Amino acid sequence: MRLAERLREFFRQRYPLGSLADAAAHKTVPVHRHSFWYYWGGLTLFLIAIQIASGVLLLLYYRPSASEAFESVRFLMTKVEFGWLVRSVHAWAANLVIFCAFVHLASVFFLKAYRPPRELTWVTGALLLFLLMGFGFTGYLLPWNTLAFFATKVGTEIAGVVPVLGPIMQMFLRGGGDVGDVTLTRFFWLHIAILPIGLLGLLGLHLAMIQLQGMSKPLSVKDERAIPFFPNFLLRDLIGWVLMLGAVLAVSVYWPATLGQKADPFAVTPAGIAPEWYFLWMFQTLKLFPSHVLGLEGELVAVGLTGLAGGALVLVPWLDRPARAGRSFWLVRLIGVAGLLYIMGMTFYALWIGQHH
Amino acid sequence: MEAADSCVECHQSFESGAAAPTQAMTHDVHLQRGLSCADCHGGDPTAADQAAAMDVAKGFIGRPSRSDIPQFCARCHADPSYMRKYNPNLPTDQYAKYLTSQHGKRIAQGDHDVAVCTSCHEAHGIRSKQDPLSPVFPTNIPGTCATCHTDANIMERHGLPVTQHWEYAQSVHGQALLHRGDRGAPHCASCHGSHEAARPGVVAIGNVCAQCHSLTRDLFAKSAHKAAHETLGLPECEVCHGNHLIQKPTDDLLGTGPKALCITCHEPGSKGFVTAQRMRDAIERLKSEEVGATATVKRAAALGMDVSDAEFGLQEASAKLTKARTYVHSFSFSTMEPIVEDGVQHARQADARGQQAIAEFHFRRQGLWISLLIIGLLIIGLIVWIRDLERPRGPS
């Protein structure tokens, strides 16, 4: 008996993995004109793997305290062999993973892949996107440079706007009245312990559901063609991953991550403080929102609306009732397009403002 | 202003120049501390009648003559127990110093051209010297002195030039004080004194400059030039750097070139001539190393590489160059040489770090392209594999 078969037999006798293994072995992936969008989930997964690998390497040198964080990152960037590359890859892949997750979510939305029985796959996917944004928010502060410090100040101020829970949440995140050493410890703890636990749990569920239920086919596709998931689709996935690896390496070498100046809590907030690009649309909405709406604080209304939009996103499989009945409704698509245009428009507007002021 | 002060009430009503003191005194430091006209001029400010208010019997002094002004002010300002009541920090030796000054000596001889207290501080409306509008605020002092010292009529009578203020304004000190507002920069009183104003003279000029340039002065004092200057009766620093028109010194002043000052005393072939040449060569060598290293580090930085270590080395080299220029005043090559050598080593280290950063940059790019080549081959391999896998196969 070959070694692989003996190993398979060893596990088969001990664990009931048969159904999952059978599903994977017989899983097929539909082939049609929208098949391109099937690859974005895999790309997101690959980038998450890069983040875990590069993050673990960064942990070898990173020191999570206000007095040492900046110096440890500088040491890593300048003295450690390939330290610059590991940090640049981590910084670039952090942005790309959010981008790929956005594209994946948008494609799943427009192809209505959240239809029964895949509602929970959508829910876990939407929650994963929120988690990834949480990774971005907490990771941004860790180098303890001026830009990150003040962006975190602004970000945690926004969290404090939420009624009742806001001040508690803000105090919990900051670990005090203002952003400081304790905030850094907490963000580090969130970034490398709490968020990864949530991520791995949700990701495991998300992938298991996909393996068990297979890929959804859009309503408009009547084509019955399909290819086996293993190895045909996985090999195509692999091409995408290798291409992505090349892209991450190229941008990391040509535009390596910078470090800036060490954060000075007593300095005046510098001009042009902005969060990472994927928070820009929310940031810009807050800036443009009127100070008062119907007697309520404008900031509160804006944060409330953003929260509602997030909640609605999670509940899309139940809100889009026509899709549950196997029909496509124009209004759902219109809302999706409008939302996408709003996010893109506000992001580019904020970038434009940032460059011209 | 006290409501019952008949001096103020009455003088305010005049339309002539007699009203001027009351207009100026609104911001007067004496008035702010509760003093008024009668405290200096005597008389009775409570009397409504002019004759009673300005009654000599009540101590009315009136307007002092110009030559009496120093003594007039000194009645209070030279009295420590009186001054303690108002401003204990203010020295009370101004009058004594004034008597030793050129101004004080000349007024004692009946020369009414010279400055008295009111020439610099004004008569009424006297401001604290910390007040930026005061004529004796550091940035205003050159202009205040220039009031008389640019007056050709007065200066001609005393055989003095009128160019000092213009020269000072062009000098490195004047530029710092008047154009950049650097209140640490020296003004007229820094070198000449204020109340004790006098020429520093040949013997004292080194001490005057040493108030700020202490290391330079120490080096000079230990050098062979010290004795030579004393023997020849030459003012120390002024011989090379001038006085009011002091310019930022350049390296051209050192050595044996056409602009060099050394050759004015040291003849070709002499020991001093050779030392001057060697010192200049050493400075030029350090400058050249620093310029080369700076260019390398800038090139590395422009490539996006981290050059903080190299920049630190450049700063050290630059600091050594400044120190070496100061040590020129030891006029001893063996004293200056180690500093230059130290600077050269720092510059070379910075250059080496810059070169390393540039090499690292090229290594990264080459590494990337090799990686991309491998990735490209991997993709081709995968495509071939997929094609092979999905190739329609006939019945075997």
Coordinates of C-alpha atoms in Angstrom, one line a residue, chain A residues 74 77-79 82 84 227 231-232 235-236 238-239 242-243 245-247 249-250 253-254 256, chain B residues 304 306 308-309 360-361 363-365 368-369 371-372 375-376 378-379 382-383 385-386 389-390:
Chain A
R74 CA 13.1 50.5 12.3
M77 CA 13.6 47.4 8.4
T78 CA 17.2 48.4 8.4
K79 CA 19.2 45.7 10.2
F82 CA 15.0 40.7 4.4
W84 CA 12.2 45.3 4.9
I227 CA -14.9 21.2 -14.1
P231 CA -7.3 19.4 -9.3
N232 CA -8.7 21.4 -12.3
L235 CA -4.7 24.5 -10.4
R236 CA -6.3 27.6 -11.9
L238 CA -2.9 28.3 -8.0
I239 CA -2.1 30.4 -11.1
V242 CA 1.3 32.7 -7.9
L243 CA 0.4 35.9 -10.0
L245 CA 2.6 36.6 -5.1
G246 CA 4.5 38.1 -8.0
A247 CA 2.5 41.3 -7.7
L249 CA 6.7 41.1 -4.3
A250 CA 7.0 43.6 -7.1
V253 CA 10.4 46.0 -3.8
Y254 CA 9.4 49.0 -5.9
P256 CA 8.6 49.4 0.1
Chain B
G304 CA 14.2 55.0 -1.4
D306 CA 17.0 53.9 4.6
S308 CA 19.7 57.2 8.7
D309 CA 23.0 55.6 9.9
E360 CA 21.4 46.6 -1.6
F361 CA 19.0 48.5 -3.8
F363 CA 20.4 43.4 -5.2
R364 CA 16.7 43.8 -4.3
R365 CA 15.7 44.7 -7.9
L368 CA 12.8 40.5 -7.7
W369 CA 13.3 39.9 -11.4
S371 CA 11.7 35.7 -8.5
L372 CA 9.4 37.0 -11.2
I375 CA 7.0 32.7 -11.0
G376 CA 6.5 33.1 -14.7
L378 CA 5.7 28.2 -12.6
I379 CA 2.6 29.8 -14.3
L382 CA 0.6 25.2 -14.4
I383 CA -1.0 26.1 -17.7
W385 CA -0.5 20.9 -16.6
I386 CA -4.1 22.1 -16.9
L389 CA -5.2 17.4 -17.8
E390 CA -8.2 18.6 -19.9

